[in-house]
Amino acid sequence: MSKVATFERGIHPKYNKELSSGKSITPAKLPQRVVIPLSQHIGAPAKCEVKIGDEVKKGQVIGSPAGFVSSPVHSSISGKVIAIADFPTAVGRLVPSVVIESDGKDEAVSFKENPNYMNLSADEIKAAIKDAGIVGMGGAAFPTNVKLSPPKEKPIDTVILNGAECEPYLTADHRLMVERPKDVVEGLKIIMRSLGVNKGYIGIEENKPDAIAAIKSAASGESSIEVHTLEIKYPQGAEKMLIKAIKNREVPSKGLPMDVGVVVQNIGTAIAIYEAVRFGKPLIERVVTVTGRGIKEPRNMMVRVGTLLSDVIDQCGGLVEGAVKVISGGPMMGFAQWTLDVPVTKGTSGILVLSEEEYVSSEEYFACIRCGRCVDVCPMGLNPSMLSILIEKGHYEEAKDYNLYDCFECGSCAYVCPAKRPMVQFMRLAKSQVKP
């Protein structure tokens, strides 16, 4: 079965994916030094398990989970621990991190392979995923084993893989679907088994016909898996939009996908799950799209966790003259960087370098003119205009009456705002000041 599906409202930004969509994934050079944050996930930071001077191997645990919602952290290279301290991360926070200097050997711990992985029990699968330190690789970085453990009163009947990759410029998931479609399908089957689910879907936007063809071919013969073609629209890949498009179910206000019986996972996460359960490989590297007209050689690269952005950019030829802004992630939901000495983490989907011609200054903004464009495009049906006005005046509690916490900060409102109001920053500010 195949159909074009979508959701209400949303926007159509210029996607600029042609800069890197045809570039095959290439391995980045082994970094000389990595800075590995002990908190790359939602939840409690991992507890440090090494000390300065320790020799470590690739795949060795250097941080253990410090709570139910937490995740272990592994060394991505072999070498010596030379520092343990707070270092800046791409989201702007200082995070306790382990700095490892490479010995150039890239020696790994022994990974436990399991050729009969589809015979494992649900608990065994989730344990393998937890031990591998897998988190959502679409950017949210929620511990995957927790997401695959919904409470009994929330039965799950559907798993959806998000192959939309609707964020402009980014092509990491696109390339994974083209180059490793069978691994994507195997990852989905493992997720389905862990949840006892008999139906799985993979949603892919129409602008990736090669990925659609590859995934359909890989899934042929799998009667429990459907591939859905999605309309090209932002934010098509958001969980709630994806569920509406493919299953026509609406996640209630303040609710989660499990409230409508669905679990959504990212394409990269599915492959990481396959590698963990089949080969015992922890999450120590990921595909990063390095793109934008401010970078000399846009590429899709397999990068070790902890590699500095500056190292990755150097391997792509460096910055062009006139490059004005570096963003970790995409232009809609990413974070602008003040330094390139921050590490790639498990949630780093892209490094975007904007040239002067691509950059739109947002340093000055104006009063809301009540044009209503933000209301027209908000995929959650919120009133971003009123929310921004309340938040600007410090009325954070009143903002909750306008469903502040239903906003997932897609940035559609800011994209269309003629007054250039920093809507997403307003929402983040309010959420930092009040509890749900």
Coordinates of C-alpha atoms in Angstrom, one line a residue:
M1 CA 0.0 0.0 0.0
S2 CA 1.3 3.4 -0.9
K3 CA -0.2 6.9 -0.6
V4 CA 0.7 10.5 -0.1
A5 CA -0.2 11.5 3.4
T6 CA 0.1 14.8 5.4
F7 CA -1.2 16.9 8.2
E8 CA -3.0 20.3 8.5
R9 CA -1.1 23.6 8.3
G10 CA 2.7 23.7 8.2
I11 CA 5.1 25.6 5.9
H12 CA 7.1 25.1 2.7
P13 CA 10.6 26.5 3.3
K14 CA 13.3 26.2 0.7
Y15 CA 14.9 22.8 1.4
N16 CA 18.4 23.2 -0.1
K17 CA 18.9 19.4 0.2
E18 CA 20.6 19.2 -3.2
L19 CA 23.8 20.4 -1.6
S20 CA 24.4 17.0 0.0
S21 CA 21.6 14.6 -0.9
G22 CA 23.8 13.0 -3.6
K23 CA 26.9 12.7 -1.4
S24 CA 27.5 9.1 -0.1
I25 CA 28.3 8.7 3.6
T26 CA 32.1 8.8 4.1
P27 CA 34.0 8.0 7.3
A28 CA 35.5 11.0 9.1
K29 CA 39.2 10.7 10.1
L30 CA 40.0 9.3 13.5
P31 CA 40.0 12.3 15.8
Q32 CA 43.2 13.1 17.8
R33 CA 41.1 14.1 20.7
V34 CA 37.4 13.7 21.7
V35 CA 35.3 15.6 24.2
I36 CA 32.5 13.3 25.3
P37 CA 29.7 14.8 27.4
L38 CA 28.3 12.7 30.2
S39 CA 24.9 14.1 29.4
Q40 CA 23.9 13.7 25.8
H41 CA 20.4 12.6 26.6
I42 CA 17.2 13.7 28.3
G43 CA 17.3 12.7 32.0
A44 CA 20.0 12.3 34.6
P45 CA 23.6 12.7 33.5
A46 CA 25.7 9.6 33.4
K47 CA 27.9 8.9 36.3
C48 CA 31.6 9.1 35.4
E49 CA 33.4 5.7 35.5
V50 CA 36.9 6.8 34.6
K51 CA 39.6 9.0 36.0
I52 CA 42.4 11.1 34.5
G53 CA 45.2 8.9 33.3
D54 CA 43.0 5.8 32.6
E55 CA 43.6 4.0 29.3
V56 CA 40.3 3.2 27.6
K57 CA 39.3 1.3 24.5
K58 CA 36.7 2.1 21.8
G59 CA 33.3 1.1 23.1
Q60 CA 34.3 1.0 26.8
V61 CA 31.7 2.5 29.2
I62 CA 33.0 5.7 30.6
G63 CA 29.7 6.8 32.1
S64 CA 26.9 4.7 33.6
P65 CA 23.2 5.6 33.9
A66 CA 22.3 7.5 37.0
G67 CA 18.6 6.9 37.0
F68 CA 15.7 5.2 35.1
V69 CA 15.7 8.1 32.5
S70 CA 19.4 8.1 31.8
S71 CA 21.8 6.4 29.4
P72 CA 25.4 5.1 29.5
V73 CA 28.1 6.8 27.6
H74 CA 31.0 5.0 25.8
S75 CA 34.4 6.0 24.6
S76 CA 34.4 6.5 20.8
I77 CA 38.2 6.0 20.4
S78 CA 41.0 4.2 22.3
G79 CA 43.5 6.3 24.2
K80 CA 44.1 8.1 27.5
V81 CA 41.7 10.2 29.6
I82 CA 43.4 13.6 29.9
A83 CA 40.7 15.7 31.5
I84 CA 37.3 15.5 33.2
A85 CA 35.6 18.9 33.5
D86 CA 32.7 21.0 32.3
F87 CA 32.9 21.8 28.6
P88 CA 30.5 23.7 26.3
T89 CA 28.0 21.8 24.2
A90 CA 26.1 22.7 21.0
V91 CA 22.9 23.5 23.0
G92 CA 24.8 26.2 24.9
R93 CA 25.2 24.5 28.3
L94 CA 28.4 23.5 30.1
V95 CA 28.3 19.7 30.7
P96 CA 30.6 17.5 32.6
S97 CA 32.7 15.7 29.9
V98 CA 35.5 13.2 29.5
V99 CA 38.4 14.3 27.3
I100 CA 40.3 11.4 25.6
E101 CA 43.5 11.7 23.6
S102 CA 43.8 9.1 20.9
D103 CA 46.6 6.5 20.9
G104 CA 46.0 6.0 17.2
K105 CA 45.3 2.3 17.6
D106 CA 41.5 2.5 17.7
E107 CA 41.4 -0.7 19.7
A108 CA 37.9 -1.8 20.7
V109 CA 36.4 -3.8 23.5
S110 CA 34.9 -7.1 22.5
F111 CA 31.3 -6.6 21.2
K112 CA 28.9 -9.5 21.8
E113 CA 27.3 -10.5 18.5
N114 CA 24.0 -12.3 18.3
P115 CA 23.1 -13.8 14.9
N116 CA 19.8 -15.1 16.3
Y117 CA 18.7 -11.6 17.4
M118 CA 15.1 -12.0 16.3
N119 CA 14.7 -14.8 18.8
L120 CA 15.6 -12.6 21.7
S121 CA 12.8 -11.7 24.2
A122 CA 11.5 -8.1 24.5
D123 CA 13.3 -7.7 27.7
E124 CA 16.6 -8.9 26.2
I125 CA 16.2 -6.5 23.3
K126 CA 15.6 -3.6 25.6
A127 CA 18.5 -4.5 27.8
A128 CA 20.8 -4.6 24.7
I129 CA 19.5 -1.2 23.6
K130 CA 20.0 0.3 27.1
D131 CA 23.6 -1.1 27.4
A132 CA 24.4 0.4 24.0
G133 CA 23.5 3.8 25.2
I134 CA 21.0 4.4 22.4
V135 CA 19.0 7.6 22.5
G136 CA 16.7 9.2 19.9
M137 CA 19.0 10.4 17.2
G138 CA 16.6 12.8 15.6
G139 CA 17.6 15.5 18.1
A140 CA 15.5 14.8 21.1
A141 CA 17.9 12.3 22.6
F142 CA 15.4 10.5 24.8
P143 CA 16.7 7.2 26.1
T144 CA 15.3 4.6 23.6
N145 CA 14.9 1.7 26.1
V146 CA 12.6 4.0 28.2
K147 CA 10.6 4.9 25.1
L148 CA 10.2 1.2 24.4
S149 CA 8.9 0.6 27.9
P150 CA 5.5 2.3 28.0
P151 CA 3.3 1.6 31.1
K152 CA 0.9 -1.3 30.8
E153 CA -2.1 1.0 30.7
K154 CA -0.7 2.4 27.4
P155 CA -0.8 -0.5 25.0
I156 CA 1.1 0.0 21.7
D157 CA -0.2 -1.4 18.4
T158 CA 1.9 0.7 15.9
V159 CA 5.5 1.6 15.3
I160 CA 6.4 4.3 12.8
L161 CA 9.9 5.0 11.5
N162 CA 10.4 8.7 10.7
G163 CA 12.0 8.9 7.3
A164 CA 10.6 12.3 6.5
E165 CA 13.7 14.3 7.4
C166 CA 11.7 17.4 6.8
E167 CA 14.3 19.8 8.3
P168 CA 15.9 21.8 5.4
Y169 CA 19.4 21.1 4.3
L170 CA 19.8 17.8 6.3
T171 CA 20.3 14.5 4.4
A172 CA 21.8 12.1 6.9
D173 CA 18.7 9.9 7.2
H174 CA 18.1 10.2 3.4
R175 CA 21.5 8.7 2.8
L176 CA 21.1 5.9 5.4
M177 CA 17.8 4.9 3.7
V178 CA 19.5 4.8 0.3
E179 CA 22.7 3.1 1.4
R180 CA 21.5 0.8 4.2
P181 CA 17.8 0.0 3.6
K182 CA 17.9 -3.5 4.9
D183 CA 19.4 -2.4 8.2
V184 CA 16.6 0.1 8.5
V185 CA 14.0 -2.6 8.0
E186 CA 15.8 -5.0 10.4
G187 CA 15.9 -2.2 13.0
L188 CA 12.1 -1.7 12.6
K189 CA 11.5 -5.4 13.0
I190 CA 13.5 -5.4 16.3
I191 CA 11.6 -2.4 17.6
M192 CA 8.3 -4.1 16.7
R193 CA 9.4 -7.3 18.5
S194 CA 10.4 -5.4 21.6
L195 CA 6.9 -3.9 21.8
G196 CA 5.0 -6.9 20.7
V197 CA 3.6 -5.0 17.8
N198 CA 2.5 -6.6 14.5
K199 CA 2.4 -3.5 12.3
G200 CA 5.2 -1.1 11.3
Y201 CA 5.3 1.9 9.0
I202 CA 8.1 3.9 7.4
G203 CA 7.1 7.4 6.3
I204 CA 9.2 9.1 3.7
E205 CA 8.7 12.5 2.0
E206 CA 8.2 12.6 -1.8
N207 CA 11.4 14.4 -2.4
K208 CA 13.4 11.3 -1.7
P209 CA 12.4 8.9 -4.5
D210 CA 15.6 6.9 -4.4
A211 CA 15.1 6.3 -0.6
I212 CA 11.5 5.3 -1.2
A213 CA 12.5 2.8 -3.8
A214 CA 15.3 1.4 -1.7
I215 CA 13.2 1.0 1.4
K216 CA 10.3 -0.5 -0.6
S217 CA 12.6 -3.0 -2.1
A218 CA 14.1 -3.9 1.3
A219 CA 10.7 -4.3 2.8
S220 CA 9.2 -6.3 0.0
G221 CA 8.1 -9.7 1.4
E222 CA 7.5 -8.1 4.9
S223 CA 3.7 -8.2 5.1
S224 CA 3.8 -6.4 8.5
I225 CA 5.6 -3.3 7.1
E226 CA 4.1 -0.6 5.0
V227 CA 6.0 2.3 3.3
H228 CA 4.1 5.5 3.1
T229 CA 5.0 8.4 0.8
L230 CA 4.4 11.8 2.5
E231 CA 3.8 15.3 1.2
I232 CA 6.8 17.6 1.3
K233 CA 5.9 19.9 4.1
Y234 CA 7.5 21.1 7.3
P235 CA 7.3 19.8 10.1
Q236 CA 6.1 16.5 8.5
G237 CA 8.7 14.6 10.5
A238 CA 7.4 15.7 13.9
E239 CA 6.0 12.8 15.8
K240 CA 2.4 14.1 16.1
M241 CA 2.3 15.2 12.5
L242 CA 3.6 11.8 11.3
I243 CA 1.0 9.9 13.4
K244 CA -1.8 12.1 12.0
A245 CA -0.5 11.6 8.4
I246 CA 0.0 7.9 8.5
K247 CA -2.6 6.6 11.1
N248 CA -5.0 9.6 11.2
R249 CA -4.8 9.6 15.0
E250 CA -4.5 12.8 17.0
V251 CA -2.3 12.9 20.0
P252 CA -4.3 14.8 22.7
S253 CA -3.1 18.1 24.2
K254 CA -0.3 17.5 26.6
G255 CA -0.3 13.9 25.5
L256 CA 2.4 11.6 24.0
P257 CA 2.3 9.2 21.0
M258 CA 1.8 6.3 23.4
D259 CA -1.6 7.8 24.3
V260 CA -2.8 6.8 20.9
G261 CA -0.9 3.5 20.8
V262 CA 2.1 4.6 18.7
V263 CA 5.8 4.7 19.2
V264 CA 7.9 6.7 16.7
Q265 CA 11.6 6.2 16.1
N266 CA 14.1 7.9 13.8
I267 CA 15.9 6.2 10.9
G268 CA 19.3 6.6 12.4
T269 CA 18.0 5.2 15.7
A270 CA 16.6 2.2 14.0
I271 CA 20.0 1.4 12.5
A272 CA 21.7 1.9 15.8
I273 CA 19.3 -0.5 17.4
Y274 CA 20.0 -3.1 14.8
E275 CA 23.8 -2.7 15.3
A276 CA 23.4 -2.9 19.1
V277 CA 21.1 -6.0 19.1
R278 CA 22.8 -7.8 16.2
F279 CA 26.4 -6.9 16.8
G280 CA 26.6 -5.6 20.3
K281 CA 27.9 -2.2 19.1
P282 CA 27.3 0.8 21.4
L283 CA 26.3 4.2 20.0
I284 CA 29.8 5.8 19.5
E285 CA 29.4 7.3 16.0
R286 CA 26.7 8.7 13.8
V287 CA 26.0 10.2 10.4
V288 CA 26.3 14.0 10.3
T289 CA 25.3 16.2 7.4
V290 CA 27.8 19.0 6.9
T291 CA 26.3 21.5 4.6
G292 CA 25.3 25.0 3.6
R293 CA 26.8 27.4 1.1
G294 CA 29.2 28.5 3.8
I295 CA 31.1 25.2 3.7
K296 CA 33.5 24.4 0.9
E297 CA 32.6 20.7 0.4
P298 CA 29.2 19.7 1.7
R299 CA 29.2 16.0 2.8
N300 CA 27.5 13.3 4.8
M301 CA 30.0 11.9 7.2
M302 CA 30.2 9.1 9.8
V303 CA 31.6 10.9 12.8
R304 CA 32.8 9.6 16.1
V305 CA 30.9 11.0 19.1
G306 CA 33.0 13.7 20.8
T307 CA 34.7 15.0 17.6
L308 CA 34.8 18.7 17.7
L309 CA 32.8 20.7 15.1
S310 CA 36.0 22.4 14.0
D311 CA 37.6 19.1 13.1
V312 CA 34.6 18.0 11.1
I313 CA 34.4 21.4 9.2
D314 CA 38.2 21.2 8.4
Q315 CA 37.6 17.8 6.8
C316 CA 35.0 19.4 4.5
G317 CA 37.5 22.0 3.2
G318 CA 36.7 24.6 5.8
L319 CA 34.6 27.7 5.6
V320 CA 34.1 29.8 2.5
E321 CA 34.9 33.5 2.7
G322 CA 31.8 35.2 3.8
A323 CA 30.4 32.4 6.0
V324 CA 28.4 34.1 8.7
K325 CA 26.7 31.5 10.9
V326 CA 27.2 27.9 12.1
I327 CA 24.3 25.9 13.4
S328 CA 24.3 22.5 15.0
G329 CA 21.3 20.8 13.4
G330 CA 19.0 22.3 10.8
P331 CA 18.0 25.9 10.3
M332 CA 14.5 25.5 11.9
M333 CA 15.3 23.6 15.1
G334 CA 19.0 23.8 15.4
F335 CA 21.3 25.8 17.7
A336 CA 23.5 28.7 16.6
Q337 CA 27.1 28.3 17.7
W338 CA 29.4 30.8 19.3
T339 CA 32.4 28.5 19.1
L340 CA 33.4 25.5 17.0
D341 CA 35.0 23.8 20.0
V342 CA 31.9 21.9 20.9
P343 CA 31.6 18.2 20.3
V344 CA 29.4 16.1 18.0
T345 CA 27.0 14.2 20.2
K346 CA 24.5 11.4 19.7
G347 CA 21.8 13.9 18.8
T348 CA 23.9 15.9 16.3
S349 CA 22.2 15.4 12.9
G350 CA 23.9 18.2 11.0
I351 CA 26.4 21.1 10.9
L352 CA 25.0 23.9 8.8
V353 CA 27.2 26.8 7.7
L354 CA 25.2 29.7 6.3
S355 CA 26.7 32.1 3.8
E356 CA 25.9 35.8 3.7
E357 CA 23.3 35.2 0.9
E358 CA 21.5 32.6 3.0
Y359 CA 21.5 34.3 6.3
V360 CA 18.6 36.4 7.5
S361 CA 19.4 38.6 10.5
S362 CA 17.1 38.3 13.5
E363 CA 19.0 40.7 15.8
E364 CA 16.2 43.2 15.6
Y365 CA 12.5 42.4 16.0
F366 CA 9.3 44.4 16.3
A367 CA 6.0 44.4 18.1
C368 CA 3.4 41.8 17.0
I369 CA 1.1 43.3 14.3
R370 CA -1.6 40.6 14.8
C371 CA -1.4 39.5 11.2
G372 CA -2.2 35.9 12.2
R373 CA 0.2 34.2 9.9
C374 CA 1.7 32.3 12.8
V375 CA -1.7 31.0 13.7
D376 CA -2.3 29.9 10.1
V377 CA 0.8 27.7 10.0
C378 CA 1.2 26.4 13.5
P379 CA 0.9 22.6 13.1
M380 CA -0.4 22.2 16.7
G381 CA -3.2 24.8 16.2
L382 CA -1.8 27.1 18.8
N383 CA -1.9 30.9 19.0
P384 CA 1.8 31.7 18.9
S385 CA 1.1 35.5 18.6
M386 CA -0.7 35.6 21.9
L387 CA 1.9 33.3 23.5
S388 CA 4.7 35.5 22.5
I389 CA 3.0 38.6 23.8
L390 CA 2.3 37.1 27.2
I391 CA 5.8 35.7 27.5
E392 CA 7.4 39.0 26.4
K393 CA 5.6 40.7 29.3
G394 CA 6.6 37.9 31.7
H395 CA 3.2 36.3 32.1
Y396 CA 4.6 32.8 32.0
E397 CA 1.8 31.1 34.0
E398 CA -0.8 32.7 31.7
A399 CA 1.0 31.3 28.7
K400 CA 0.2 27.8 30.0
D401 CA -3.5 28.6 29.5
Y402 CA -2.7 28.9 25.8
N403 CA -1.2 25.3 25.8
L404 CA 2.5 26.5 26.0
Y405 CA 3.6 22.9 26.5
D406 CA 2.0 21.7 23.3
C407 CA 4.5 23.8 21.4
F408 CA 7.4 21.5 20.2
E409 CA 9.4 24.5 18.9
C410 CA 9.4 23.7 15.2
G411 CA 9.9 27.3 14.4
S412 CA 7.2 27.6 11.7
C413 CA 5.7 30.7 13.5
A414 CA 9.1 32.4 13.5
Y415 CA 9.6 31.6 9.8
V416 CA 6.5 33.4 8.7
C417 CA 6.5 36.3 11.2
P418 CA 7.0 39.6 9.3
A419 CA 8.0 41.3 12.6
K420 CA 10.9 38.8 13.0
R421 CA 9.8 38.0 16.5
P422 CA 11.9 35.3 18.2
M423 CA 9.0 33.0 18.8
V424 CA 10.9 29.8 19.6
Q425 CA 13.2 31.7 22.0
F426 CA 10.1 33.1 23.8
M427 CA 8.7 29.6 24.1
R428 CA 11.9 28.2 25.5
L429 CA 12.2 31.0 28.0
A430 CA 8.7 30.4 29.3
K431 CA 9.2 26.7 29.6
S432 CA 12.3 27.4 31.7
Q433 CA 10.3 29.5 34.1
V434 CA 7.2 27.4 34.8
K435 CA 6.4 23.7 35.2
P436 CA 4.0 21.9 32.9

